[in-house]
XYZ file of N, CA and C in Angstrom:
552
model
N 34.868 43.851 4.640
C 35.675 44.017 3.612
C 36.195 42.775 2.925
N 36.792 41.893 3.645
C 37.580 40.767 2.670
C 36.228 39.744 2.390
N 35.376 39.304 3.339
C 34.364 38.995 3.093
C 33.368 39.083 1.719
N 33.226 40.439 1.638
C 32.481 40.647 0.630
C 33.859 40.760 -0.881
N 34.661 40.897 -0.695
C 35.581 40.840 -1.698
C 35.856 39.083 -2.420
N 35.500 38.451 -1.089
C 35.360 37.027 -1.540
C 34.205 36.600 -2.470
N 33.275 37.251 -1.547
C 31.788 36.814 -2.527
C 32.065 37.521 -3.593
N 32.327 38.599 -4.254
C 32.533 39.281 -5.423
C 33.440 38.077 -6.390
N 34.381 37.612 -5.616
C 35.077 36.768 -6.714
C 34.406 35.513 -6.958
N 33.141 35.113 -6.573
C 32.717 33.740 -7.079
C 31.254 34.218 -7.518
N 30.662 35.391 -7.485
C 29.782 36.008 -8.327
C 29.787 36.117 -9.693
N 28.814 35.864 -10.413
C 28.895 36.114 -11.986
C 28.767 37.585 -11.925
N 29.131 38.066 -13.251
C 28.624 39.653 -13.156
C 27.152 39.559 -13.655
N 26.690 40.427 -12.802
C 25.356 40.956 -13.064
C 24.666 41.353 -14.692
N 23.665 40.788 -14.632
C 23.449 41.069 -16.392
C 21.835 40.561 -16.127
N 21.092 41.348 -17.365
C 19.419 40.896 -17.134
C 19.083 39.575 -18.013
N 18.762 38.681 -17.053
C 18.469 37.197 -17.893
C 17.307 37.632 -18.953
N 16.491 38.473 -18.534
C 15.307 38.567 -19.422
C 15.654 39.379 -20.727
N 16.786 39.821 -20.943
C 17.198 40.080 -22.264
C 17.530 39.119 -23.432
N 17.445 37.950 -22.725
C 17.532 36.753 -23.773
C 16.121 36.062 -23.741
N 15.448 36.044 -24.788
C 14.367 35.251 -24.614
C 14.266 34.005 -24.735
N 15.311 33.438 -25.113
C 15.006 32.189 -25.486
C 15.141 30.993 -24.944
N 15.119 31.539 -23.272
C 14.513 30.541 -22.593
C 13.155 29.782 -22.535
N 13.008 29.051 -21.861
C 11.737 28.254 -22.308
C 11.031 27.849 -20.722
N 12.027 28.076 -19.510
C 11.508 27.372 -18.271
C 12.044 28.551 -17.365
N 11.622 29.074 -16.381
C 12.327 29.442 -14.947
C 12.631 28.275 -13.938
N 13.612 28.206 -13.527
C 14.134 26.834 -12.730
C 14.399 27.652 -11.355
N 13.416 27.419 -10.207
C 14.239 28.305 -8.960
C 14.379 27.435 -7.697
N 15.732 27.301 -7.488
C 16.173 26.239 -6.594
C 15.660 27.007 -4.596
N 15.495 25.753 -3.927
C 15.528 25.896 -2.709
C 16.549 26.131 -1.929
N 16.423 26.193 -0.967
C 17.695 26.869 0.027
C 17.199 26.601 1.904
N 16.253 25.717 1.741
C 16.022 25.356 3.316
C 14.494 25.884 3.731
N 14.221 24.858 4.604
C 12.780 25.201 5.249
C 12.710 25.710 6.692
N 11.942 26.671 6.878
C 11.879 27.058 8.438
C 10.774 26.508 8.809
N 11.139 25.245 9.630
C 10.111 24.572 10.452
C 9.613 25.486 11.409
N 7.699 24.852 11.533
C 7.100 24.976 12.681
C 6.830 26.519 13.087
N 7.193 27.248 11.799
C 7.328 28.711 11.789
C 6.118 29.197 12.955
N 6.154 29.615 13.987
C 5.252 29.986 14.590
C 4.167 31.282 14.154
N 4.679 31.835 13.306
C 3.689 33.170 12.848
C 3.066 32.684 11.712
N 3.172 31.280 11.330
C 2.336 31.210 10.211
C 1.733 29.903 10.539
N 2.055 29.049 11.656
C 1.493 27.857 11.923
C 1.809 26.585 11.358
N 2.977 26.738 10.562
C 3.469 25.564 9.915
C 4.485 25.796 9.514
N 5.056 24.762 8.506
C 6.524 25.123 7.722
C 6.101 25.901 6.507
N 7.638 26.676 6.414
C 7.642 27.548 5.339
C 8.988 27.444 4.649
N 8.845 28.370 3.988
C 10.517 28.622 3.140
C 11.237 29.638 4.213
N 12.621 29.341 4.534
C 13.505 30.200 4.955
C 13.820 31.970 4.345
N 13.974 32.432 4.948
C 14.038 33.612 4.780
C 15.054 33.892 3.256
N 16.158 33.595 3.305
C 17.074 33.686 1.627
C 16.213 32.965 0.829
N 15.454 31.806 1.073
C 14.608 31.506 -0.300
C 13.672 32.308 -0.510
N 13.142 33.217 0.049
C 12.309 34.574 -0.571
C 12.578 35.186 -1.309
N 14.132 35.687 -1.701
C 14.756 36.121 -2.257
C 14.523 35.742 -3.909
N 14.861 34.358 -3.538
C 14.877 33.746 -4.508
C 13.511 33.651 -5.834
N 12.686 33.505 -4.737
C 11.270 33.251 -4.905
C 10.715 34.360 -5.721
N 11.141 35.773 -5.230
C 10.601 37.125 -5.253
C 11.349 37.234 -6.759
N 12.500 37.016 -6.864
C 13.291 37.030 -8.436
C 12.867 36.296 -9.410
N 12.350 35.257 -9.516
C 11.926 34.214 -9.965
C 10.480 34.390 -10.594
N 9.279 35.052 -9.584
C 7.903 35.660 -9.733
C 8.428 36.966 -10.800
N 9.627 38.006 -10.232
C 9.722 39.166 -11.415
C 9.688 38.692 -12.634
N 10.473 37.561 -12.727
C 10.984 36.883 -14.304
C 9.984 36.440 -14.860
N 8.991 35.831 -14.024
C 7.611 35.078 -14.982
C 6.897 36.488 -14.752
N 6.790 37.495 -14.503
C 6.170 38.356 -14.963
C 6.705 39.021 -16.372
N 8.093 39.053 -16.212
C 8.728 39.955 -17.300
C 8.806 38.674 -18.626
N 8.559 37.748 -18.537
C 9.084 36.997 -19.518
C 7.268 35.843 -19.895
N 6.823 35.723 -18.952
C 5.925 34.790 -19.249
C 6.206 33.201 -19.228
N 7.375 33.008 -18.715
C 7.803 31.508 -19.035
C 7.085 30.431 -17.452
N 6.884 29.332 -17.960
C 6.575 29.014 -16.989
C 7.649 28.659 -15.710
N 7.168 28.277 -14.609
C 8.350 28.154 -13.201
C 8.134 26.569 -12.803
N 9.418 25.933 -12.569
C 9.564 24.972 -11.393
C 10.386 25.409 -10.361
N 9.734 25.301 -9.226
C 10.087 24.873 -8.134
C 10.906 23.785 -7.939
N 12.232 23.528 -7.410
C 12.651 22.424 -7.034
C 13.759 22.338 -5.603
N 13.085 21.664 -5.085
C 13.468 20.886 -3.587
C 12.790 20.187 -2.890
N 13.467 18.755 -2.421
C 13.189 18.079 -1.694
C 13.154 18.489 -0.096
N 13.133 17.018 0.602
C 13.061 17.153 1.922
C 14.632 16.757 2.320
N 15.484 17.012 2.375
C 16.743 16.510 2.699
C 17.218 15.949 4.295
N 16.002 16.658 4.722
C 15.853 16.492 6.132
C 15.028 15.468 6.449
N 14.332 14.908 5.761
C 13.134 13.894 6.153
C 12.283 14.599 6.562
N 11.733 15.481 6.832
C 10.504 16.594 6.670
C 9.396 15.889 6.100
N 8.433 16.019 6.334
C 7.067 15.560 5.611
C 6.706 16.164 4.237
N 6.924 17.804 4.117
C 6.392 18.443 2.971
C 7.909 18.950 2.260
N 8.161 18.260 1.354
C 9.117 19.028 0.441
C 9.222 20.416 0.302
N 10.382 20.822 0.151
C 10.483 22.322 0.195
C 9.979 22.936 -0.877
N 10.144 22.253 -2.212
C 9.226 22.715 -3.630
C 7.602 23.073 -3.202
N 6.770 22.369 -2.496
C 5.610 22.560 -2.423
C 5.687 23.959 -1.571
N 6.223 23.976 -0.329
C 5.963 25.467 0.359
C 6.834 26.618 -0.491
N 7.482 26.034 -1.778
C 8.003 27.229 -2.362
C 6.892 27.770 -3.584
N 6.348 26.458 -4.228
C 5.166 26.698 -4.391
C 3.851 27.401 -4.193
N 4.030 27.053 -2.563
C 2.461 28.032 -1.730
C 2.934 29.718 -2.034
N 4.300 29.730 -1.727
C 4.555 31.230 -1.292
C 4.722 32.035 -2.693
N 4.986 31.351 -3.880
C 5.070 31.848 -4.988
C 3.077 32.084 -5.590
N 2.548 31.029 -5.052
C 1.140 31.351 -5.773
C 0.370 32.578 -4.428
N 0.623 32.351 -3.351
C -0.186 32.925 -2.417
C 0.398 34.394 -2.284
N 1.639 34.557 -2.119
C 2.345 35.800 -1.817
C 3.165 36.581 -3.254
N 2.952 35.641 -4.424
C 3.797 36.554 -5.406
C 2.880 36.350 -6.559
N 1.639 35.774 -6.467
C 0.933 35.296 -7.213
C 1.110 35.147 -8.824
N 1.775 34.104 -8.392
C 2.018 32.736 -9.863
C 1.236 31.647 -10.061
N 0.666 31.946 -10.594
C -0.668 30.886 -10.629
C -0.006 29.634 -11.251
N 0.310 29.411 -12.019
C 1.138 27.932 -12.248
C 2.291 27.742 -12.024
N 2.570 26.627 -11.042
C 4.205 26.393 -10.725
C 3.902 24.784 -10.422
N 5.218 24.335 -11.305
C 5.676 22.666 -11.259
C 6.269 22.814 -10.199
N 6.276 21.504 -9.594
C 7.554 21.104 -8.701
C 8.464 20.009 -8.985
N 9.739 20.044 -8.374
C 10.499 18.931 -8.287
C 10.789 18.800 -6.695
N 10.188 17.614 -6.222
C 10.241 17.439 -5.015
C 11.142 16.088 -4.083
N 11.542 15.571 -5.198
C 12.782 14.631 -4.618
C 14.257 15.258 -4.482
N 14.473 16.020 -4.838
C 16.394 16.444 -4.775
C 16.792 16.619 -3.157
N 17.997 16.291 -3.014
C 18.566 16.822 -1.673
C 19.517 17.444 -1.367
N 20.149 17.939 -3.029
C 20.996 18.748 -3.272
C 21.281 19.187 -4.286
N 22.029 20.399 -4.533
C 21.972 21.061 -5.815
C 22.306 20.090 -7.144
N 23.117 19.368 -6.831
C 23.416 17.974 -7.990
C 22.070 17.605 -8.365
N 21.657 17.085 -7.363
C 19.893 16.018 -7.616
C 18.816 17.315 -7.917
N 19.133 18.703 -7.828
C 18.129 19.417 -8.307
C 18.455 19.963 -9.847
N 19.585 19.574 -10.268
C 19.472 19.219 -11.616
C 19.081 18.266 -12.095
N 19.582 16.856 -11.574
C 18.797 15.353 -12.577
C 17.645 15.612 -12.255
N 16.821 15.841 -10.861
C 15.493 15.763 -11.120
C 14.867 16.719 -11.983
N 15.331 18.065 -11.985
C 14.807 18.734 -12.840
C 14.427 18.572 -14.360
N 15.892 18.013 -14.695
C 15.930 17.423 -16.224
C 15.281 16.590 -16.306
N 14.336 15.792 -15.371
C 13.790 14.387 -15.743
C 12.362 14.939 -16.086
N 11.816 15.737 -15.199
C 10.821 16.679 -15.660
C 10.375 17.529 -16.878
N 11.517 18.650 -16.931
C 11.722 19.319 -18.156
C 12.012 18.841 -19.589
N 12.956 17.880 -19.133
C 13.445 17.542 -20.941
C 12.466 16.598 -21.565
N 11.708 16.038 -20.652
C 10.691 15.296 -21.226
C 9.524 15.967 -21.733
N 9.632 17.217 -21.528
C 8.615 18.025 -21.943
C 9.328 19.069 -23.634
N 10.530 18.458 -23.357
C 11.054 19.358 -24.721
C 12.150 20.896 -24.228
N 11.958 20.783 -22.683
C 12.710 21.971 -22.276
C 14.390 21.809 -22.324
N 14.973 22.842 -23.013
C 16.672 22.182 -23.318
C 17.004 23.686 -22.372
N 16.857 25.068 -22.635
C 16.796 26.412 -22.633
C 16.288 26.767 -20.918
N 17.050 26.683 -20.014
C 16.500 27.156 -18.599
C 16.989 28.670 -17.987
N 15.759 29.594 -17.445
C 16.501 30.406 -16.457
C 16.970 29.657 -15.220
N 17.861 29.969 -14.658
C 18.211 29.433 -13.289
C 18.533 30.235 -12.252
N 17.470 30.367 -11.755
C 17.520 31.379 -10.079
C 18.074 30.855 -9.127
N 19.013 31.557 -8.503
C 19.583 30.932 -7.377
C 20.695 32.367 -6.890
N 20.970 32.009 -5.507
C 21.614 33.015 -5.318
C 23.123 33.302 -6.152
N 23.628 34.716 -6.236
C 24.678 35.032 -6.901
C 26.075 33.914 -6.389
N 26.080 33.972 -5.181
C 27.329 33.407 -4.764
C 26.995 31.554 -4.789
N 25.975 31.364 -4.981
C 25.671 29.879 -5.630
C 25.574 29.043 -7.292
N 25.538 30.661 -7.999
C 25.233 30.555 -9.036
C 26.537 29.832 -9.820
N 27.570 30.073 -9.921
C 28.801 28.765 -10.669
C 28.442 26.972 -10.167
N 27.986 26.942 -8.853
C 28.254 25.769 -8.693
C 26.613 25.032 -9.278
N 25.709 25.607 -9.155
C 24.336 25.609 -9.722
C 24.520 25.488 -11.102
N 25.294 26.201 -11.887
C 24.972 26.389 -13.250
C 25.742 24.980 -13.920
N 26.897 25.014 -13.155
C 27.627 23.639 -13.676
C 26.819 22.328 -13.062
N 26.338 22.378 -12.104
C 25.425 21.063 -12.245
C 24.062 20.898 -13.224
N 23.672 22.178 -13.680
C 22.309 22.341 -14.667
C 22.982 21.885 -15.895
N 24.154 22.143 -16.165
C 24.647 22.165 -17.703
C 25.150 20.322 -17.608
N 25.881 20.101 -16.732
C 25.890 18.417 -16.672
C 24.758 17.913 -17.107
N 23.567 18.352 -16.255
C 22.411 17.927 -16.558
C 22.025 17.717 -18.071
N 22.088 18.513 -18.739
C 21.861 18.694 -20.084
C 21.232 19.841 -20.450
N 21.065 20.683 -19.802
C 20.493 22.026 -19.937
C 21.444 23.319 -20.603
N 20.987 24.252 -21.261
C 21.513 25.378 -21.652
C 21.117 26.398 -20.725
N 22.228 27.071 -19.687
C 21.842 27.722 -18.732
C 21.920 29.096 -19.246
N 20.540 29.919 -19.080
C 20.640 31.768 -18.931
C 21.049 31.563 -17.200
N 21.843 32.167 -16.614
C 21.584 32.167 -14.968
C 21.229 33.676 -15.141
N 20.040 32.972 -13.783
C 19.187 34.466 -13.357
C 19.786 34.751 -11.510
N 21.116 35.079 -11.461
C 21.275 35.087 -9.638
C 20.628 36.312 -9.538
N 20.441 36.029 -7.674
C 20.054 37.139 -7.347
C 20.362 37.616 -5.786
N 20.391 38.045 -5.188
C 21.174 38.437 -3.821
C 22.601 38.554 -3.716
N 23.245 39.479 -4.653
C 24.489 39.951 -5.071
C 25.131 40.328 -3.736
N 26.233 40.406 -3.351
C 26.937 40.960 -2.304
C 27.330 42.497 -2.726
N 26.405 43.279 -2.130
C 26.274 44.769 -2.328
C 26.733 45.782 -1.291
N 27.228 46.917 -1.648
C 27.952 47.871 -0.722
C 27.390 49.133 -1.131
N 26.547 49.989 0.197
C 26.596 51.173 -0.172
C 27.856 51.929 -0.049
N 28.869 51.874 0.928
C 30.240 52.474 1.020
C 31.049 51.991 1.704
N 32.261 51.970 1.780
C 32.857 51.252 2.762
C 33.311 52.448 4.075
N 33.123 51.701 4.961
C 33.716 52.711 6.208
C 34.496 51.882 7.417
N 34.762 52.447 7.886
C 36.051 52.046 9.008
C 35.082 50.570 9.532
N 34.114 50.460 10.068
C 33.512 49.176 10.556
C 33.464 48.024 9.701
N 33.846 48.419 8.451
C 33.785 47.146 7.404
C 35.101 46.293 7.583
N 35.898 46.987 8.434
C 37.345 46.236 8.487
C 37.276 45.563 9.959
N 36.171 45.582 10.754
C 36.137 44.937 11.982
C 35.151 43.352 11.849
N 35.781 42.203 12.599
C 34.744 41.029 12.711
C 33.279 41.051 12.755
N 32.650 40.631 12.242
C 31.110 40.781 12.445
C 30.675 39.193 11.706
N 29.687 38.799 12.668
C 28.830 37.792 11.935
C 28.605 37.708 10.592
N 27.796 38.530 10.346
C 27.622 38.652 8.945
C 28.951 38.394 7.916
N 30.034 39.134 8.240
C 31.406 38.593 7.638
C 31.661 36.891 7.872
N 31.384 36.798 8.759
C 31.466 35.293 9.154
C 30.808 34.232 8.413
N 29.553 34.651 8.469
C 28.650 34.022 7.780
C 29.198 33.986 6.153
N 29.124 35.193 5.491
C 29.613 35.176 4.052
C 30.946 34.521 3.981
N 31.835 34.440 4.659
C 32.803 33.939 4.280
C 32.849 32.510 3.889
N 31.926 31.857 5.327
C 31.452 30.463 5.331
C 30.726 29.967 4.114
N 29.715 30.794 3.426
C 29.282 30.462 2.255
C 30.505 30.479 1.085
N 31.264 31.459 0.756
C 32.134 31.246 0.258
C 33.185 29.820 0.109
N 33.549 29.975 1.249
C 34.354 28.381 1.388
C 33.546 27.023 1.165
N 32.093 27.362 1.326
C 31.712 26.083 1.299
C 31.472 25.944 -0.645
N 31.289 27.234 -1.120
C 31.368 26.766 -2.563
C 32.271 26.376 -3.162
N 33.626 27.073 -2.710
C 34.979 26.575 -3.507
C 35.054 25.333 -3.238
């Protein structure tokens, strides 16, 4: 219960970003690599990144805007996360054209490196796709890099109903509390 309250405190209000047609591109942020995934025989994106990619593909279909996947190789791995993201967007979500920003190591660098790519093409207004709990910090970074940001958060903390079990400690709550404190 407490972890959900903390998450709700940092998440933006849910709005439909597709209602604003003024964005010029969709930027989707990485969130980690699933190294040597045995079921795929290679590296791929971590499960949470799939939620971001799914939503970016949804917006792409709704708006017809180009997609930029942003994520480097902060652990020194040979394949940047953006390449893995592009592969998933193209193969699993059928987004034909995906640009990549492959040199960033964190959210601040996602913004700076994406700016180098997009602003040279005249892009100033972006739909920014990341988790709802990450949106505040990501938006600040991208606005600092000179973009007008249309927030496109996904993965909100939601609940069907409150039960007595919500007041007992569990691993999910510990994880969500950790995310909260990292963001704050």
